XYZ file of C-alpha atoms in Angstrom:
542
model
C 152.813 104.374 83.898
C 156.469 104.799 84.529
C 158.447 107.986 84.781
C 162.288 108.523 84.211
C 164.243 111.542 84.120
C 166.937 112.661 81.864
C 169.042 115.960 81.725
C 167.978 117.907 78.483
C 169.396 121.288 78.086
C 166.811 124.110 77.705
C 166.470 125.849 74.473
C 167.951 129.195 75.600
C 171.655 129.365 77.241
C 170.216 131.547 80.124
C 167.396 129.305 81.059
C 169.644 126.116 80.839
C 172.166 127.673 83.062
C 169.482 128.836 85.444
C 168.048 125.548 85.788
C 171.513 123.859 86.406
C 172.505 126.535 88.719
C 175.351 127.810 86.516
C 173.758 131.176 85.974
C 174.769 133.657 88.650
C 171.043 134.066 89.943
C 171.573 137.452 91.623
C 172.474 138.936 88.218
C 168.845 138.272 86.986
C 166.523 137.201 89.757
C 165.333 138.217 93.221
C 165.666 134.830 94.535
C 168.656 132.463 93.992
C 166.581 129.301 93.715
C 162.892 128.463 94.425
C 163.227 126.458 97.450
C 161.434 126.374 100.907
C 163.717 129.067 102.319
C 162.649 131.234 99.277
C 159.047 130.539 99.493
C 159.089 131.746 103.222
C 160.891 134.814 102.639
C 158.522 135.652 99.880
C 155.459 134.716 101.805
C 156.770 137.351 104.615
C 157.094 140.037 101.896
C 153.674 139.453 100.543
C 152.040 139.635 103.881
C 153.656 143.017 104.327
C 151.950 144.337 101.030
C 148.097 145.065 100.510
C 146.167 144.130 97.244
C 142.620 144.921 96.046
C 141.643 141.584 97.092
C 137.892 142.272 97.166
C 138.152 143.813 93.672
C 139.973 140.881 92.364
C 137.846 138.237 93.838
C 134.625 139.928 92.746
C 135.993 140.319 89.146
C 136.988 136.602 88.896
C 133.889 135.378 90.469
C 131.840 137.215 87.758
C 134.085 135.830 85.046
C 133.969 132.286 86.115
C 130.227 132.310 86.247
C 130.200 132.499 82.394
C 131.623 128.999 82.364
C 130.938 125.608 84.258
C 133.392 126.517 86.896
C 133.674 123.701 89.606
C 132.860 124.230 93.396
C 136.609 123.928 93.890
C 137.587 126.645 91.563
C 134.862 129.061 93.007
C 136.132 128.188 96.408
C 139.747 129.075 95.640
C 138.409 132.477 94.187
C 136.921 133.186 97.728
C 140.208 132.205 99.243
C 141.684 135.385 97.619
C 139.544 137.571 100.063
C 141.675 135.985 102.809
C 144.521 138.418 103.496
C 146.866 135.660 104.112
C 146.206 133.906 100.770
C 148.679 133.808 97.905
C 148.757 132.688 94.251
C 151.074 130.314 92.121
C 150.778 131.908 88.638
C 151.909 130.983 85.102
C 150.422 132.073 81.828
C 150.290 131.512 78.180
C 148.491 132.448 75.028
C 145.009 130.962 74.311
C 145.738 128.303 71.974
C 142.860 126.467 70.385
C 142.515 123.200 72.124
C 144.994 124.620 74.731
C 147.700 124.663 71.984
C 150.815 122.490 72.400
C 151.347 120.162 75.355
C 153.548 122.575 77.266
C 150.589 124.754 78.430
C 149.205 121.775 80.141
C 152.430 121.075 81.568
C 152.578 124.499 82.902
C 149.159 124.295 84.487
C 150.097 121.004 86.062
C 153.302 122.536 87.664
C 151.031 125.453 88.863
C 148.580 123.129 90.703
C 151.190 120.694 92.022
C 153.117 123.854 93.466
C 150.075 125.527 94.876
C 149.292 122.297 96.794
C 152.751 121.492 98.012
C 153.092 125.138 99.445
C 149.644 125.282 100.797
C 150.603 122.208 102.924
C 154.013 123.506 103.873
C 153.276 127.149 104.592
C 149.866 126.618 106.084
C 148.217 129.484 104.195
C 145.753 129.265 101.115
C 147.627 129.004 98.021
C 145.457 129.381 94.759
C 146.649 127.932 91.453
C 146.037 130.647 88.849
C 146.453 130.580 85.218
C 147.065 133.987 83.319
C 145.553 133.661 79.927
C 147.396 136.149 77.644
C 144.033 137.241 75.934
C 145.335 140.692 75.045
C 147.766 139.009 72.493
C 146.885 139.994 68.865
C 148.887 137.481 66.920
C 146.063 135.014 66.048
C 148.260 133.183 63.673
C 150.139 131.781 66.773
C 147.136 130.223 68.348
C 144.535 129.422 65.444
C 145.896 125.865 64.720
C 147.013 122.617 66.078
C 149.247 120.177 64.293
C 147.945 116.824 63.118
C 149.285 113.802 60.972
C 147.691 113.640 57.749
C 148.924 111.362 54.652
C 152.063 110.588 56.555
C 153.236 114.085 57.113
C 153.020 116.709 60.218
C 150.632 119.318 59.057
C 149.164 122.397 60.565
C 145.301 122.206 60.913
C 144.351 125.942 61.184
C 140.794 127.105 62.102
C 139.253 128.961 59.100
C 138.989 132.612 60.393
C 139.185 135.649 58.331
C 140.314 138.478 60.747
C 142.986 140.686 59.283
C 142.880 143.305 62.205
C 145.151 143.073 65.275
C 142.131 142.572 67.479
C 142.960 140.913 70.967
C 142.365 137.154 71.081
C 139.779 137.914 73.780
C 137.743 139.698 71.229
C 138.091 137.327 68.235
C 134.794 135.622 67.735
C 134.474 131.957 67.028
C 131.993 130.712 64.302
C 130.304 128.005 66.036
C 129.601 125.938 62.970
C 133.126 126.408 61.619
C 134.752 125.620 64.777
C 132.591 122.464 65.242
C 133.657 121.274 61.819
C 137.329 122.027 62.456
C 137.248 120.096 65.690
C 135.821 117.145 63.978
C 138.299 117.351 61.402
C 141.209 117.500 63.858
C 139.845 114.490 66.097
C 139.184 112.455 63.031
C 143.057 112.494 62.398
C 143.617 110.985 65.926
C 141.641 107.731 64.956
C 138.423 106.563 66.368
C 138.871 104.876 69.948
C 136.293 104.130 72.697
C 137.092 107.650 73.998
C 136.366 109.689 70.680
C 132.691 110.143 71.126
C 133.236 111.500 74.784
C 135.963 113.621 73.565
C 133.725 115.307 70.956
C 130.897 115.778 73.316
C 133.385 117.389 75.945
C 134.774 119.770 73.236
C 131.240 120.533 71.916
C 130.168 121.284 75.499
C 133.185 123.730 75.914
C 132.398 125.345 72.698
C 128.789 126.123 73.670
C 130.268 128.169 76.517
C 132.586 130.078 74.156
C 132.203 133.098 72.129
C 135.740 133.801 71.510
C 139.077 132.206 71.332
C 139.846 133.037 75.136
C 136.495 131.679 76.165
C 136.982 128.512 74.378
C 140.402 128.095 76.120
C 139.125 128.979 79.420
C 135.969 126.563 79.219
C 138.406 123.747 78.463
C 141.090 124.127 81.081
C 138.461 124.852 83.729
C 136.630 121.517 82.885
C 139.926 119.534 82.546
C 141.248 120.696 85.875
C 137.923 121.184 87.746
C 138.624 118.892 90.573
C 141.896 120.854 91.454
C 140.146 124.278 91.578
C 142.280 126.031 88.861
C 141.448 129.799 88.349
C 141.970 131.620 85.194
C 142.469 135.300 84.508
C 141.640 136.636 81.104
C 144.172 139.489 80.681
C 142.443 140.829 77.741
C 138.976 141.308 79.396
C 137.913 144.844 79.519
C 136.253 144.126 82.948
C 139.519 143.508 84.500
C 140.916 146.937 83.475
C 139.470 148.908 86.416
C 141.656 146.895 88.704
C 144.752 147.976 86.540
C 143.871 151.727 86.016
C 146.391 153.114 88.784
C 149.224 150.985 87.542
C 148.659 151.860 83.845
C 149.134 155.499 84.963
C 152.292 154.443 86.753
C 153.730 152.758 83.844
C 153.011 155.883 81.707
C 154.514 158.124 84.132
C 157.760 155.982 84.429
C 157.990 154.560 81.013
C 161.435 155.942 80.434
C 162.725 154.530 83.564
C 161.356 151.151 82.639
C 162.952 151.331 79.150
C 166.254 152.558 80.663
C 166.069 149.705 83.147
C 165.652 147.028 80.624
C 168.246 148.146 78.325
C 170.822 148.325 81.213
C 169.916 144.952 82.413
C 170.173 143.688 78.894
C 173.759 145.111 78.530
C 174.653 143.553 81.963
C 173.338 140.137 80.808
C 175.528 140.636 77.442
C 178.581 141.024 79.424
C 177.847 137.649 81.024
C 177.570 136.103 77.683
C 173.787 136.095 77.360
C 172.067 137.537 74.167
C 168.818 139.387 75.132
C 165.423 138.091 73.666
C 163.349 141.179 74.312
C 163.351 143.699 71.377
C 163.007 147.123 72.910
C 164.151 150.703 71.600
C 164.914 153.563 73.582
C 161.551 155.147 72.271
C 159.486 152.170 73.600
C 156.647 153.017 75.933
C 156.073 149.524 76.589
C 152.116 149.772 76.450
C 149.661 149.066 73.677
C 146.798 151.412 72.697
C 143.591 149.440 71.740
C 140.673 150.726 69.924
C 138.662 147.559 69.963
C 140.041 146.433 66.441
C 143.728 147.377 66.207
C 146.486 147.071 69.020
C 149.175 149.598 68.366
C 152.395 149.555 70.405
C 153.021 153.136 71.830
C 156.394 155.060 71.305
C 157.668 158.085 72.822
C 159.211 161.013 70.814
C 161.638 162.514 73.399
C 162.159 165.695 71.406
C 158.444 166.600 71.214
C 157.504 164.963 74.454
C 154.539 162.974 72.718
C 153.422 159.465 72.780
C 152.557 157.820 69.248
C 151.991 154.878 67.407
C 154.363 153.452 64.970
C 152.895 155.043 61.889
C 152.538 158.506 63.739
C 148.659 158.552 62.970
C 147.789 158.519 66.808
C 149.395 160.952 69.100
C 148.921 161.856 72.616
C 150.398 163.969 75.470
C 151.274 162.632 78.797
C 148.444 164.201 80.309
C 146.203 162.970 77.466
C 147.335 159.257 78.099
C 146.936 159.642 81.866
C 143.225 160.962 81.707
C 142.622 158.126 79.327
C 144.120 155.627 81.828
C 141.762 156.973 84.518
C 138.484 157.159 82.448
C 138.948 154.414 79.835
C 141.568 151.888 80.837
C 140.342 149.389 78.458
C 142.161 151.438 75.791
C 145.421 149.936 77.297
C 147.049 146.536 77.301
C 150.510 145.450 78.356
C 153.572 144.291 76.367
C 156.198 141.532 77.374
C 157.887 144.182 79.392
C 155.004 145.313 81.408
C 152.781 142.219 81.708
C 155.041 140.728 84.650
C 154.857 143.998 86.300
C 150.982 144.291 86.049
C 150.904 140.604 87.443
C 152.669 141.523 90.533
C 150.374 144.698 91.009
C 147.282 142.599 90.805
C 148.433 139.425 92.521
C 150.088 138.209 95.702
C 152.289 136.037 93.771
C 154.280 133.365 95.785
C 155.916 132.108 92.671
C 155.815 132.330 88.864
C 155.890 129.062 86.689
C 157.972 129.703 83.603
C 158.805 127.966 80.459
C 162.646 128.304 79.289
C 161.850 131.315 77.141
C 160.105 133.154 80.048
C 163.066 132.487 82.462
C 165.455 134.111 79.973
C 163.430 137.241 79.358
C 162.455 137.677 82.985
C 166.017 137.892 83.741
C 166.100 141.013 81.651
C 163.335 142.685 83.743
C 165.208 142.505 86.861
C 165.697 146.140 87.309
C 162.143 147.119 86.379
C 160.369 145.619 89.472
C 162.009 147.976 92.072
C 160.939 150.974 90.246
C 157.445 150.321 91.294
C 158.489 148.937 94.947
C 157.815 145.529 93.415
C 160.003 142.330 94.006
C 160.347 139.689 91.423
C 158.868 136.462 92.549
C 160.771 133.061 92.755
C 160.827 131.736 89.130
C 159.959 128.062 89.011
C 160.802 126.155 85.731
C 157.645 124.192 84.448
C 157.341 120.572 83.957
C 158.926 119.286 80.778
C 157.922 115.928 79.506
C 157.827 113.387 76.748
C 155.125 110.805 76.284
C 156.172 107.271 75.165
C 153.565 104.706 74.062
C 154.242 100.914 74.446
C 154.290 100.559 70.486
C 156.867 103.319 70.500
C 159.005 101.534 73.055
C 158.939 98.460 70.610
C 159.969 100.468 67.775
C 162.799 101.996 69.784
C 164.039 98.733 71.032
C 164.056 97.201 67.434
C 166.300 100.116 66.255
C 168.508 100.090 69.326
C 167.859 103.510 70.579
C 166.713 105.058 73.820
C 164.215 108.071 74.027
C 167.320 110.066 75.301
C 169.043 109.287 72.055
C 166.364 110.661 70.049
C 165.647 114.007 72.168
C 169.365 114.736 71.951
C 169.702 114.350 68.093
C 171.099 110.697 67.812
C 168.104 109.795 65.507
C 169.527 111.413 62.368
C 172.846 109.771 62.935
C 170.907 106.310 63.435
C 168.963 106.932 60.225
C 172.242 107.562 58.279
C 173.880 104.558 59.668
C 170.799 102.550 58.832
C 170.861 103.654 55.245
C 174.391 102.738 54.997
C 173.859 99.291 56.272
C 170.636 98.571 54.424
C 169.524 101.012 51.701
C 173.263 100.746 50.330
C 173.542 97.002 51.149
C 176.232 95.230 48.657
C 173.751 94.164 46.182
C 174.915 96.267 43.465
C 178.494 95.287 43.946
C 177.709 91.590 44.429
C 175.649 91.524 41.205
C 178.371 93.495 39.404
C 180.794 90.836 40.436
C 178.537 87.961 39.327
C 178.049 89.693 35.935
C 181.856 89.978 35.355
C 182.426 86.488 36.646
C 179.858 84.961 34.360
C 181.174 87.119 31.601
C 184.797 85.936 32.174
C 183.691 82.238 32.394
C 181.595 82.724 29.241
C 184.150 84.396 27.262
C 186.241 81.178 26.412
C 183.075 79.471 25.315
C 182.121 82.401 22.762
C 185.764 82.286 21.518
C 185.586 78.604 21.242
C 182.146 78.798 19.468
C 183.558 81.484 16.954
C 186.504 79.449 16.320
C 184.428 76.489 15.418
C 182.005 78.262 13.336
C 181.934 81.975 12.665
C 178.365 81.562 11.920
C 177.673 80.933 15.578
C 178.910 84.388 16.757
C 175.403 85.653 16.949
C 174.091 82.610 18.904
C 177.018 82.891 21.551
C 176.414 86.766 22.023
C 172.669 86.113 22.347
C 173.371 83.246 24.992
C 175.881 85.562 26.797
C 172.946 88.338 27.056
C 170.402 85.881 28.292
C 172.785 84.863 31.091
C 173.313 88.599 32.100
C 169.549 89.246 31.814
C 168.837 86.333 34.180
C 171.404 87.839 36.826
C 169.566 91.405 36.293
C 166.338 89.729 36.835
C 167.412 88.317 40.013
C 168.851 91.427 41.272
C 165.683 93.512 40.512
C 163.852 90.788 42.427
C 166.085 90.940 45.510
C 165.928 94.738 45.366
C 162.216 94.818 45.365
C 162.247 92.352 48.494
C 164.738 94.474 50.225
C 162.604 97.774 49.579
C 159.821 95.969 51.162
C 161.930 94.973 54.084
C 163.222 98.629 54.366
C 159.730 100.004 54.158
C 158.891 98.103 57.363
C 162.015 99.258 59.116
C 161.675 102.820 57.840
C 158.360 103.242 59.194
C 159.747 102.739 62.622
C 162.042 105.621 62.391
C 159.253 107.523 60.856
C 156.867 106.724 63.757
C 159.448 107.511 66.351
C 160.485 110.927 64.767
C 157.001 111.900 64.269
C 156.041 111.197 67.901
C 158.993 112.493 69.746
C 160.763 114.847 67.363
C 157.915 116.414 65.088
C 159.268 118.791 62.796
C 162.581 118.659 64.547
C 161.076 119.996 67.820
C 160.399 118.508 71.206
C 157.014 116.831 71.424
C 155.681 119.279 73.970
C 156.052 121.988 71.356
C 153.985 120.553 68.642
C 151.479 117.746 69.877
C 148.149 118.732 71.583
C 146.816 117.017 74.632
C 143.519 115.676 72.989
C 145.449 113.299 70.871
C 146.583 111.579 74.081
C 143.317 111.980 75.705
C 141.648 110.382 72.607
C 144.105 107.442 73.001
C 144.352 106.931 76.898
C 141.176 108.540 78.190
C 140.366 111.674 80.247
C 142.236 110.202 83.216
C 145.476 110.869 81.202
C 145.686 114.424 82.642
C 145.095 113.058 86.080
C 148.059 110.563 85.506
C 150.151 113.527 84.548
C 149.090 115.409 87.649
C 150.708 112.446 89.528
C 154.014 112.981 88.202
C 156.195 114.444 90.968
C 157.933 117.618 89.316
C 160.381 118.971 92.012
C 161.440 121.840 89.690
C 164.850 120.387 89.137
C 164.726 120.990 85.371
C 165.168 117.435 84.529
C 163.029 116.206 81.523
C 160.441 113.561 82.292
C 160.082 110.526 80.169
C 156.660 109.265 80.538
C 156.185 105.635 79.552
C 152.485 104.767 78.980
């Protein structure tokens, strides 16, 4: 395996500027950069605060007992009882089979950074993945992409839920899930790893009741040796730990909304468009009845909280009582999730994707409202996997991986079509036909001059000659098409692997395609990639 780095701008302008240092960090973040000095300052800050460590460790221990959690994972949970321990955290939705590769890259960055900082700081540092189990947009996580019949297609798990139920509560039909897994893996092609892969996924499925269970079972096994800990943010059992902070969010919801809106305006003046959609009536919490998740709004005139439809209404006192007696009725939105994270966890650093970097900058002024400080924000690993056969294809058409990732492939395809698909066959044969007609014309005229009765014969002879030229032309065109098909397939393979559906590979393809091809040590190889958080895109040649 060989790894090279290339600069590749992030999808959002703010994230791209943050990674390169062009963004004025003090305008959106508490730490200018995530370096050794920042981690030392952050550690000092954390050790001056208190957390419900016993409650957190007890909850996590009980949760992980539901899975085949490793000794290393359980040991890391116990580390959280230590007053000096801290966590490296990042999160994502519970995509089936872990979803796109970038989720795996985020976990890898969390683990790498935790090991590095534990060594440098001399305190226990726990790698923790925050599963966004409270999310109810199941259509975003119920599928993976595969290649079938020469096309990139969405392979969706066949569920029938129409409610806005949290992913943590969406049940899996074991038989349907098993059939879906087999269909997906079949598209990967059979290798000497396939049976082991199917057994692995079946074992994970045996431990799962829900989408989130399945996700947790997979990542806990994939990263067992590295002690990864997960936190299911949609688990009702974690809500008692969040009770007090839900109350604080209800009390100060107007301040939170005002802080975000003001920060968005400040970023606009710097030329950055906001990502978070938030109105002045936003309460920034969801109410959850076990089936539907409703975003709360606040009616300033009446002093009441309500859902969008107005069918559910509460006073502030009623919501505060509910937060105390039944906190499982609440869940966070994009604004309050980071705040809840900081309430629960002694976070040394937050590992973020490009979108998260951008929207966290919009939350800068919300943290101080609760005497919290935004942690250092570290860009996750970004990578593209390139097989040996793909390297050959790239060499044949004269492109580098960087050319493909920066949009050069479309131009190369156009140039290829102009040089091949529009090769000068038509013009060459048109000239040949004209030349033959010009050469044959005096013969036709001579024949008719000798005997007018030969007019039909000489015309037929001319047509036969033209037909023979056309026959040769069609034969060469067919040969050219066969040659073109071989060449065109190279473009198709490159595009399908590196820029599927016009997106980066890491946003479409799933890790198990590569595990099926390279074996389970593929993940360990990725963990060996040095990821210094410099934002450079890694090209991994297998």
